[in-house]
Short mmCIF file of C-alpha atoms in Angstrom, two decimals:
data_model
loop_
_atom_site.label_atom_id
_atom_site.label_comp_id
_atom_site.label_asym_id
_atom_site.label_seq_id
_atom_site.Cartn_x
_atom_site.Cartn_y
_atom_site.Cartn_z
CA MET A 1 2.25 -32.87 54.22
CA ALA A 2 5.01 -30.87 52.59
CA PRO A 3 3.83 -28.56 49.82
CA ARG A 4 4.62 -29.72 46.30
CA SER A 5 7.35 -27.94 44.40
CA ILE A 6 6.72 -26.58 40.88
CA SER A 7 8.58 -28.21 38.03
CA GLY A 8 10.29 -26.05 35.40
CA LYS A 9 7.89 -27.27 32.69
CA ARG A 10 4.83 -26.43 34.72
CA LEU A 11 6.29 -23.03 35.57
CA ALA A 12 6.80 -22.30 31.89
CA VAL A 13 3.20 -23.30 31.12
CA VAL A 14 1.91 -21.07 33.92
CA LEU A 15 4.03 -18.16 32.72
CA LEU A 16 2.81 -18.60 29.16
CA ALA A 17 -0.80 -18.80 30.31
CA VAL A 18 -0.43 -15.64 32.40
CA PHE A 19 1.18 -13.81 29.49
CA VAL A 20 -1.48 -14.89 26.99
CA LEU A 21 -4.34 -14.07 29.36
CA GLY A 22 -2.75 -10.73 30.30
CA SER A 23 -2.21 -9.75 26.67
CA ALA A 24 -5.75 -10.77 25.79
CA LEU A 25 -7.07 -8.71 28.68
CA ILE A 26 -5.11 -5.65 27.57
CA ALA A 27 -6.18 -6.05 23.96
CA PHE A 28 -9.78 -6.40 25.10
CA LEU A 29 -9.58 -3.29 27.26
CA LEU A 30 -7.91 -1.25 24.53
CA LEU A 31 -10.44 -2.28 21.90
CA ARG A 32 -13.41 -2.02 24.22
CA SER A 33 -12.71 1.33 25.72
CA PRO A 34 -13.75 4.30 23.63
CA ALA A 35 -11.01 6.45 22.13
CA ALA A 36 -9.42 8.88 24.50
CA PRO A 37 -11.77 11.82 24.76
CA THR A 38 -10.77 14.58 22.39
CA PRO A 39 -10.27 17.83 24.24
CA PRO A 40 -12.99 20.31 23.35
CA ARG A 41 -11.66 22.37 20.46
CA THR A 42 -11.76 26.12 20.52
CA PRO A 43 -14.38 27.28 18.01
CA LEU A 44 -13.23 29.49 15.15
CA ALA A 45 -13.70 33.17 15.94
CA VAL A 46 -15.49 35.71 13.76
CA LEU A 47 -14.57 39.35 13.18
CA SER A 48 -15.91 41.61 15.90
CA PRO A 49 -19.02 43.46 14.69
CA ASP A 50 -17.56 46.83 15.69
CA SER A 51 -14.11 46.03 14.27
CA THR A 52 -12.70 47.93 11.33
CA ALA A 53 -9.95 45.37 10.76
CA THR A 54 -9.81 43.84 7.30
CA ALA A 55 -8.45 40.54 8.55
CA GLY A 56 -8.80 38.63 11.77
CA PHE A 57 -7.27 35.43 13.07
CA ALA A 58 -10.10 32.93 13.55
CA GLY A 59 -8.12 30.03 15.01
CA MET A 60 -6.23 26.92 14.02
CA ILE A 61 -6.96 23.39 12.91
CA PRO A 62 -6.16 21.39 14.97
CA SER A 63 -6.68 23.81 17.84
CA ALA A 64 -3.91 24.61 20.31
CA GLU A 65 -5.23 21.90 22.66
CA GLU A 66 -4.81 19.20 20.01
CA SER A 67 -1.71 17.55 18.51
CA ALA A 68 -0.02 19.21 15.55
CA LEU A 69 -0.34 17.80 12.04
CA PRO A 70 2.76 16.05 10.62
CA ARG A 71 4.00 18.53 7.99
CA PRO A 72 0.78 19.78 6.41
CA LEU A 73 1.42 21.01 2.86
CA GLY A 74 -1.20 20.97 0.10
CA LEU A 75 -4.78 21.93 0.90
CA ASP A 76 -8.05 21.85 -1.00
CA GLY A 77 -11.71 22.08 -0.08
CA ASP A 78 -15.09 21.29 -1.63
CA GLY A 79 -17.20 23.62 0.51
CA GLU A 80 -17.92 20.90 3.06
CA ARG A 81 -14.60 19.27 3.77
CA LEU A 82 -10.99 20.32 3.78
CA TYR A 83 -8.39 17.85 2.55
CA VAL A 84 -4.81 18.36 3.67
CA ALA A 85 -1.71 16.54 2.44
CA LEU A 86 0.25 15.30 5.47
CA ALA A 87 3.70 14.73 4.01
CA ASP A 88 5.29 13.13 7.06
CA LEU A 89 2.35 10.81 7.73
CA SER A 90 1.94 9.56 4.13
CA ALA A 91 -1.71 10.46 4.43
CA ILE A 92 -4.52 12.89 3.69
CA GLY A 93 -6.31 14.47 6.65
CA VAL A 94 -10.00 15.30 6.29
CA PHE A 95 -11.58 18.09 8.34
CA THR A 96 -14.80 20.06 8.37
CA TYR A 97 -14.49 23.78 7.72
CA GLU A 98 -15.01 24.29 11.46
CA GLY A 99 -11.99 22.13 12.20
CA VAL A 100 -13.48 18.81 13.25
CA SER A 101 -11.28 15.89 12.18
CA GLU A 102 -13.30 13.38 10.16
CA GLU A 103 -10.79 10.82 8.93
CA THR A 104 -7.25 10.15 7.80
CA ILE A 105 -6.68 8.48 4.46
CA SER A 106 -3.42 6.60 3.95
CA VAL A 107 -1.58 7.14 0.69
CA SER A 108 0.14 3.93 -0.38
CA ALA A 109 3.80 4.02 -1.37
CA ALA A 110 4.82 3.63 -4.99
CA GLN A 111 6.55 0.45 -6.04
CA GLY A 112 10.16 0.64 -4.89
CA ALA A 113 9.53 3.57 -2.53
CA ALA A 114 9.57 3.11 1.24
CA VAL A 115 6.85 5.68 1.88
CA SER A 116 4.64 8.13 0.05
CA THR A 117 5.11 11.87 0.47
CA PRO A 118 1.90 13.68 -0.43
CA VAL A 119 2.68 17.36 -0.96
CA ASP A 120 -0.29 18.71 -2.92
CA LEU A 121 -3.78 17.63 -3.89
CA ALA A 122 -6.80 18.63 -5.92
CA ILE A 123 -10.44 17.57 -5.89
CA PHE A 124 -11.64 16.06 -9.17
CA SER A 125 -15.21 16.43 -10.47
CA ASP A 126 -16.22 12.97 -9.16
CA GLY A 127 -14.95 13.73 -5.65
CA THR A 128 -11.74 11.71 -5.96
CA LEU A 129 -8.45 13.37 -5.06
CA GLY A 130 -5.45 13.84 -7.30
CA VAL A 131 -2.45 13.62 -4.97
CA VAL A 132 1.12 14.64 -5.81
CA ASP A 133 3.44 12.07 -4.21
CA THR A 134 7.02 13.29 -4.52
CA ALA A 135 8.53 10.15 -2.97
CA GLY A 136 6.96 8.13 -5.77
CA SER A 137 7.45 10.83 -8.45
CA ARG A 138 3.83 10.43 -9.45
CA VAL A 139 0.27 11.67 -9.18
CA LEU A 140 -2.10 9.25 -7.53
CA VAL A 141 -5.90 9.29 -7.63
CA VAL A 142 -7.32 8.50 -4.19
CA ASP A 143 -11.01 7.91 -3.47
CA PRO A 144 -12.10 9.36 -0.11
CA GLY A 145 -15.23 7.20 -0.38
CA ASP A 146 -13.08 4.08 -0.37
CA PRO A 147 -10.08 5.08 1.73
CA LYS A 148 -8.72 1.55 2.07
CA ALA A 149 -8.36 1.07 -1.67
CA ARG A 150 -4.96 1.63 -3.21
CA GLY A 151 -4.86 4.70 -5.39
CA VAL A 152 -4.65 4.61 -9.16
CA GLU A 153 -1.70 6.26 -10.86
CA PHE A 154 -2.64 9.28 -12.96
CA GLY A 155 -1.21 9.94 -16.40
CA GLY A 156 1.22 7.05 -16.29
CA GLY A 157 1.82 7.17 -20.03
CA SER A 158 5.00 7.71 -21.96
CA GLY A 159 6.50 10.54 -23.95
CA LYS A 160 5.25 14.05 -23.30
CA SER A 161 2.32 12.96 -21.16
CA ARG A 162 4.58 11.16 -18.67
CA ILE A 163 4.78 12.80 -15.26
CA VAL A 164 8.37 12.74 -13.97
CA SER A 165 8.73 15.14 -11.01
CA PRO A 166 5.33 16.61 -10.16
CA THR A 167 5.26 19.47 -7.67
CA ALA A 168 1.75 20.95 -7.82
CA ILE A 169 -1.77 20.15 -9.01
CA ASP A 170 -5.17 21.80 -9.40
CA ALA A 171 -8.40 20.82 -11.14
CA GLN A 172 -11.51 22.50 -12.47
CA ASP A 173 -14.43 21.44 -14.68
CA GLY A 174 -13.02 18.03 -15.53
CA LEU A 175 -9.56 19.34 -16.39
CA VAL A 176 -6.41 18.74 -14.38
CA TYR A 177 -3.31 20.95 -14.29
CA ILE A 178 0.01 19.50 -13.17
CA ALA A 179 3.41 21.19 -12.80
CA ASP A 180 6.47 19.05 -13.50
CA SER A 181 9.86 20.33 -12.37
CA SER A 182 11.76 17.89 -14.60
CA ASP A 183 11.18 20.18 -17.58
CA GLY A 184 9.59 23.23 -15.95
CA SER A 185 6.29 22.50 -17.64
CA VAL A 186 2.67 22.94 -16.64
CA ARG A 187 0.34 20.57 -18.47
CA GLU A 188 -3.38 20.24 -18.89
CA TYR A 189 -4.93 16.78 -18.78
CA GLU A 190 -8.38 15.30 -18.92
CA GLU A 191 -9.35 13.57 -15.68
CA SER A 192 -8.85 10.29 -17.55
CA GLY A 193 -5.14 11.13 -17.69
CA LYS A 194 -5.07 12.08 -21.35
CA LEU A 195 -2.67 14.97 -22.06
CA LEU A 196 -4.38 17.89 -23.79
CA ARG A 197 -1.68 20.56 -23.99
CA THR A 198 1.36 22.14 -22.36
CA MET A 199 1.16 25.75 -21.23
CA SER A 200 3.62 28.19 -22.72
CA PHE A 201 5.66 30.71 -20.75
CA GLU A 202 7.79 33.62 -21.73
CA ALA A 203 11.31 32.35 -21.02
CA PRO A 204 12.49 31.16 -18.67
CA ASN A 205 10.10 28.40 -17.66
CA PRO A 206 9.44 28.08 -13.92
CA THR A 207 12.04 25.87 -12.23
CA PHE A 208 9.81 24.98 -9.31
CA VAL A 209 6.07 25.55 -9.28
CA GLY A 210 5.01 25.76 -5.64
CA ALA A 211 1.28 25.84 -6.39
CA LEU A 212 -1.30 26.02 -9.15
CA CYS A 213 -4.67 27.70 -8.87
CA VAL A 214 -7.21 27.68 -11.63
CA ALA A 215 -9.88 30.37 -11.29
CA GLY A 216 -12.26 31.08 -14.14
CA GLU A 217 -10.25 31.59 -17.29
CA THR A 218 -6.91 32.04 -15.57
CA LEU A 219 -4.38 29.56 -14.27
CA TRP A 220 -2.16 31.07 -11.59
CA VAL A 221 1.32 29.56 -11.42
CA SER A 222 3.61 30.14 -8.42
CA ASP A 223 7.08 30.36 -9.91
CA SER A 224 8.60 30.03 -6.44
CA ASN A 225 12.32 30.24 -7.16
CA ALA A 226 11.81 33.34 -9.30
CA ASP A 227 9.79 35.12 -6.57
CA ARG A 228 6.82 35.64 -8.87
CA VAL A 229 3.33 34.44 -9.74
CA ILE A 230 2.46 34.03 -13.41
CA ALA A 231 -0.99 34.22 -14.98
CA VAL A 232 -1.78 31.86 -17.85
CA ASP A 233 -4.79 32.55 -20.05
CA LEU A 234 -6.64 29.26 -20.38
CA ALA A 235 -8.21 30.32 -23.67
CA THR A 236 -4.79 30.46 -25.32
CA GLY A 237 -2.68 28.36 -22.95
CA ALA A 238 -0.08 31.13 -22.90
CA GLN A 239 1.36 33.42 -20.24
CA SER A 240 -0.77 36.55 -19.99
CA GLY A 241 0.78 38.43 -17.07
CA ILE A 242 2.69 38.48 -13.80
CA LEU A 243 1.66 39.79 -10.40
CA GLU A 244 3.39 43.12 -10.07
CA ARG A 245 5.42 42.51 -6.98
CA ARG A 246 8.43 40.48 -5.98
CA LEU A 247 7.28 37.86 -3.48
CA GLY A 248 9.14 35.92 -0.76
CA LEU A 249 8.95 32.35 -2.07
CA PRO A 250 5.33 32.44 -3.29
CA ARG A 251 3.40 29.21 -2.82
CA GLY A 252 -0.38 28.83 -2.46
CA VAL A 253 -2.72 31.04 -4.48
CA ALA A 254 -6.46 31.56 -3.94
CA VAL A 255 -8.88 33.85 -5.74
CA THR A 256 -12.04 35.40 -4.27
CA LYS A 257 -15.31 35.53 -6.18
CA GLY A 258 -14.65 39.19 -6.92
CA GLY A 259 -11.23 38.35 -8.35
CA ARG A 260 -8.86 39.36 -5.57
CA ILE A 261 -5.76 37.22 -5.70
CA MET A 262 -4.30 35.93 -2.43
CA VAL A 263 -0.74 34.61 -2.36
CA ALA A 264 1.03 32.78 0.48
CA GLU A 265 4.64 33.91 0.80
CA THR A 266 6.55 31.18 2.61
CA PHE A 267 9.67 33.24 3.28
CA GLY A 268 7.67 36.46 3.64
CA ARG A 269 5.54 34.73 6.33
CA ARG A 270 2.42 36.51 5.14
CA ILE A 271 -0.52 36.58 2.76
CA SER A 272 -0.50 39.29 0.11
CA VAL A 273 -3.83 40.21 -1.46
CA PHE A 274 -3.75 41.72 -4.95
CA ASP A 275 -6.51 43.60 -6.72
CA PRO A 276 -8.16 41.66 -9.59
CA THR A 277 -5.79 43.16 -12.15
CA GLY A 278 -2.74 41.97 -10.17
CA ALA A 279 -1.28 45.45 -10.42
CA SER A 280 -1.33 46.41 -6.75
CA VAL A 281 -1.37 44.89 -3.29
CA VAL A 282 -4.50 45.89 -1.37
CA ASP A 283 -3.91 43.97 1.85
CA VAL A 284 -1.17 42.11 3.69
CA PHE A 285 -1.78 39.97 6.74
CA PRO A 286 -1.22 38.79 9.38
CA ASP A 287 0.34 41.86 10.94
CA ALA A 288 -0.11 43.94 14.07
CA LEU A 289 -3.46 45.22 12.81
CA THR A 290 -4.86 41.74 12.29
CA GLU A 291 -7.56 41.12 14.87
CA GLY A 292 -6.65 38.35 17.32
CA VAL A 293 -3.13 38.00 15.95
CA ALA A 294 -1.70 37.65 19.46
CA ASN A 295 -3.32 34.22 19.73
CA ASP A 296 -0.73 32.35 17.59
CA GLY A 297 -2.04 34.26 14.58
CA LEU A 298 1.33 34.92 12.94
CA LEU A 299 2.52 32.63 10.17
CA GLU A 300 5.88 30.85 10.14
CA ALA A 301 5.88 29.08 6.79
CA PRO A 302 2.56 29.48 4.95
CA GLU A 303 2.22 26.99 2.14
CA SER A 304 -1.19 26.28 0.65
CA LEU A 305 -4.46 28.25 0.58
CA VAL A 306 -8.18 27.59 0.39
CA TRP A 307 -10.59 30.52 0.19
CA ASP A 308 -14.10 29.86 1.54
CA GLU A 309 -16.32 32.48 -0.08
CA ALA A 310 -19.42 31.54 1.94
CA GLY A 311 -17.65 31.89 5.27
CA ALA A 312 -15.34 34.70 4.11
CA ARG A 313 -12.41 32.74 5.52
CA LEU A 314 -8.96 31.89 4.28
CA TYR A 315 -7.42 28.55 5.29
CA VAL A 316 -3.61 28.43 5.28
CA THR A 317 -1.33 25.47 5.98
CA ASP A 318 1.51 26.61 8.24
CA VAL A 319 4.06 23.86 7.78
CA ASN A 320 6.45 24.56 10.64
CA VAL A 321 3.75 24.68 13.30
CA GLY A 322 1.72 21.80 11.88
CA ARG A 323 -1.58 23.67 11.66
CA ILE A 324 -4.11 25.00 9.23
CA LYS A 325 -4.47 28.63 10.28
CA VAL A 326 -7.79 30.29 9.58
CA TYR A 327 -8.34 34.01 8.91
CA ASN A 328 -11.53 35.97 8.55
CA TYR A 329 -11.18 38.37 5.66
CA ARG A 330 -13.53 41.24 4.98
CA VAL A 331 -14.04 41.29 1.24
CA GLU A 332 -15.07 44.73 0.02
CA GLU A 333 -15.00 44.55 -3.72
CA MET B 1 11.02 -23.60 53.74
CA ALA B 2 9.60 -25.30 50.72
CA HIS B 3 6.36 -23.49 51.32
CA LEU B 4 8.25 -20.22 51.46
CA ALA B 5 9.94 -21.13 48.21
CA PHE B 6 6.54 -21.67 46.64
CA ARG B 7 5.34 -18.30 47.85
CA ARG B 8 8.49 -16.76 46.47
CA HIS B 9 7.64 -18.39 43.18
CA GLY B 10 4.15 -16.90 43.48
CA VAL B 11 5.50 -13.40 44.06
CA GLY B 12 7.98 -13.88 41.22
CA LEU B 13 5.26 -15.09 38.89
CA ALA B 14 3.08 -12.11 39.66
CA ALA B 15 5.95 -9.68 39.16
CA LEU B 16 6.98 -11.33 35.92
CA ALA B 17 3.42 -11.40 34.64
CA LEU B 18 2.97 -7.76 35.56
CA THR B 19 6.18 -6.85 33.75
CA MET B 20 5.06 -8.75 30.67
CA ILE B 21 1.64 -7.13 30.72
CA ILE B 22 3.15 -3.66 31.06
CA ALA B 23 5.62 -4.44 28.28
CA SER B 24 2.78 -5.64 26.06
CA ALA B 25 0.74 -2.55 26.83
CA VAL B 26 3.66 -0.26 26.06
CA GLY B 27 4.22 -2.16 22.84
CA LEU B 28 0.59 -1.89 21.79
CA VAL B 29 0.37 1.78 22.60
CA GLY B 30 3.70 2.38 20.90
CA CYS B 31 2.39 0.85 17.68
CA SER B 32 -0.54 3.21 17.57
CA ASP B 33 1.47 6.40 17.27
CA LYS B 34 3.84 7.35 14.49
CA ALA B 35 7.26 8.11 15.89
CA GLU B 36 8.33 11.71 15.63
CA VAL B 37 11.06 12.50 13.17
CA ALA B 38 14.34 12.87 15.02
CA SER B 39 16.20 16.15 14.53
CA ASP B 40 19.95 15.99 15.09
CA PRO B 41 22.87 17.76 13.42
CA VAL B 42 24.16 14.75 11.50
CA SER B 43 20.80 13.75 10.04
CA SER B 44 20.16 17.40 9.13
CA ILE B 45 23.40 17.43 7.10
CA GLU B 46 22.62 14.04 5.56
CA SER B 47 19.25 15.38 4.41
CA LEU B 48 20.87 18.51 3.02
CA LEU B 49 23.50 16.51 1.11
CA GLN B 50 20.82 14.23 -0.29
CA LEU B 51 18.66 17.14 -1.46
CA ARG B 52 21.62 18.71 -3.19
CA TYR B 53 22.74 15.42 -4.71
CA GLU B 54 19.23 14.85 -6.10
CA ARG B 55 19.27 18.42 -7.45
CA SER B 56 16.13 19.37 -5.64
CA THR B 57 14.74 22.64 -6.95
CA ASP B 58 12.44 23.08 -3.94
CA ALA B 59 13.73 26.08 -1.98
CA SER B 60 11.42 25.39 0.95
CA ALA B 61 12.92 21.91 1.35
CA TYR B 62 16.39 23.47 1.65
CA ALA B 63 14.99 26.13 3.98
CA GLU B 64 14.00 23.44 6.46
CA LEU B 65 17.71 22.67 6.81
CA ILE B 66 19.39 26.04 6.21
CA ALA B 67 18.93 29.13 8.37
CA GLU B 68 19.30 31.69 5.59
CA PRO B 69 16.34 31.70 3.13
CA GLU B 70 18.35 33.41 0.38
CA LEU B 71 20.87 30.59 0.43
CA ALA B 72 18.02 28.07 0.17
CA ILE B 73 16.76 29.82 -2.95
CA GLN B 74 20.29 29.97 -4.40
CA LEU B 75 20.71 26.22 -3.95
CA ALA B 76 17.34 25.57 -5.58
CA ARG B 77 18.21 27.82 -8.50
CA SER B 78 21.64 26.22 -8.88
CA SER B 79 20.05 22.80 -9.03
CA ALA B 80 17.75 23.99 -11.80
CA GLU B 81 20.57 25.52 -13.82
CA GLU B 82 23.02 22.63 -13.65
CA SER B 83 23.40 20.01 -16.29
CA SER B 84 21.86 16.72 -15.28
CA ASP B 85 24.63 14.69 -16.93
CA ALA B 86 26.78 14.43 -13.82
CA PRO B 87 26.03 14.58 -10.09
CA PRO B 88 26.54 18.03 -8.51
CA THR B 89 28.76 16.76 -5.70
CA PRO B 90 31.04 13.77 -5.12
CA GLN B 91 29.84 10.91 -2.95
CA TRP B 92 30.59 11.34 0.74
CA ASP B 93 31.51 9.29 3.77
CA THR B 94 29.06 9.19 6.65
CA PRO B 95 29.03 12.69 8.22
CA TYR B 96 30.16 12.94 11.83
CA LEU B 97 30.09 15.41 14.71
CA SER B 98 33.36 17.24 15.39
CA MET B 99 31.93 19.62 18.02
CA THR B 100 28.66 19.95 19.84
CA THR B 101 26.98 22.02 22.53
CA ASP B 102 23.30 22.31 23.43
CA THR B 103 22.71 24.93 20.75
CA THR B 104 25.55 24.62 18.25
CA ALA B 105 27.28 21.82 16.41
CA GLN B 106 29.88 21.20 13.73
CA VAL B 107 29.49 18.31 11.31
CA VAL B 108 32.28 17.16 9.01
CA VAL B 109 31.70 15.65 5.60
CA VAL B 110 34.62 13.91 3.92
CA TRP B 111 34.16 13.74 0.17
CA LYS B 112 34.97 10.59 -1.76
CA THR B 113 36.09 10.15 -5.38
CA ARG B 114 36.86 13.82 -5.99
CA ALA B 115 38.82 13.16 -9.19
CA LYS B 116 35.96 14.29 -11.43
CA PHE B 117 35.20 17.34 -9.29
CA GLU B 118 37.97 19.82 -9.89
CA GLY B 119 38.50 22.19 -6.98
CA PHE B 120 36.40 20.22 -4.56
CA PRO B 121 38.01 20.20 -1.07
CA PRO B 122 38.79 16.95 0.75
CA ALA B 123 36.21 17.80 3.38
CA THR B 124 33.67 20.42 4.41
CA ARG B 125 32.76 21.52 7.91
CA PHE B 126 29.16 22.57 8.41
CA ASP B 127 28.27 24.84 11.33
CA LEU B 128 24.76 24.30 12.68
CA GLU B 129 22.54 25.96 15.25
CA ASN B 130 19.54 24.58 17.04
CA LEU B 131 16.79 27.00 16.04
CA ASP B 132 13.48 26.32 17.80
CA GLY B 133 14.35 22.66 18.13
CA VAL B 134 15.49 22.22 14.52
CA TRP B 135 19.16 21.90 13.57
CA LYS B 136 19.90 24.21 10.65
CA THR B 137 23.12 24.98 8.81
CA VAL B 138 24.32 28.53 9.38
CA ASP B 139 27.73 28.33 7.69
CA ALA B 140 30.06 25.98 5.83
CA GLN B 141 33.86 25.98 5.56
CA SER B 142 35.99 24.08 3.07
CA ILE B 143 38.83 22.14 4.63
CA GLU B 144 41.70 22.28 2.19
CA ASP B 145 44.41 19.71 1.50
CA THR B 146 46.86 21.57 3.74
CA GLU B 147 44.53 21.51 6.76
CA ASN B 148 43.80 18.78 9.26
CA ILE B 149 40.32 17.31 9.05
CA PRO B 150 38.63 17.67 12.46
CA VAL B 151 38.23 14.42 14.30
CA LYS B 152 35.00 12.84 15.41
CA VAL B 153 33.78 13.54 18.94
CA GLU B 154 31.96 10.84 20.87
#
């Protein structure tokens, strides 16, 4: 008996069945199999016990074995977790202080915008995050406890309270500080979004605030285009001083418990540490004397800072290399 | 012969199915990763023009596209000082490559509607270098009315 030939219709049905079954099999295998094993990350180093170095490179987050972060900019931490604004991923990355990735929180795009561009963030008193989204010209409140929820716009009022072109944010004790480049202002809000006051500067106002850092009774303002960092006295809301040194595009600021002021200089590719009065620089790193600097410890474009007093470590986003670089710093105050 | 034809069909079916499965797998895997941002001379210039047109005052944003940090700061300061009543540059035609090597490139921007921008040249040629995988502007030359505008290279 001659074998039967296959009709075109039957062939199409067979092809479709094979495709559907094959796709289902692949989907099943992809969903079933555990995520690709993460390469073991290099633990963060500590300063050698016999070292006299003031600063040492502890390592990077993600480590050299892991993929780089897509344009990490703003950084904040609550003592347990680090939150980093990933501008090119429209997301917030969450890490432990030892560098273990915990989750990635998407930041939804504003109405009419194709994407969001988170550039800075601050942790509010209830654990939510205030996120500066430059693509949406807004500040968004994102809840890490409910990462799938769309954020709520912060301070979306009118008149003087309206946020037009935010560039930086910080928060402390229920108060939120936001820099707006549309009028060179820095404003203080309640966490509810209610405007309390606008800080006053000796002219000229900053044209671009690269970072804000509130520490105790002082608000530090990175006046990036003017190569300076301004201190604002929170009791009066007025400028009270300037760090006594010209800086190479100052961005992130962090303050130690003893009052030392650390400034990230993006163009200077370094961290300058000032004494508590801001009158003199007591340390600069990374440099040749920085322990472990040969292991990718130099900075290319440092942006944002988080100082961990308990671990005596400084966390620095290095935008061009897509990492959070971590430095041990010996505080002798 | 007919039997052979059937077997051929069988081989063909298997090959086609395998191709489809691989294509599906590639598609699924492709969806799981965000594509990397492309860096090429023309898109670098387009980004630079857009920043300037929007009067960005962020020097670090300019610095991602310009090799000289001081120039990035100057552009940011200029944007802050200008009046916001009128755009800082005319509109432009789509930039194009007029010269390229592995490490250098020239991109031409032809300006449109220059009537309101006194002294603006008909076109500008931007010289770029590939610095660590990123195309950055290292120089710019005005092309005046008396000069020929470089042509596009394919």
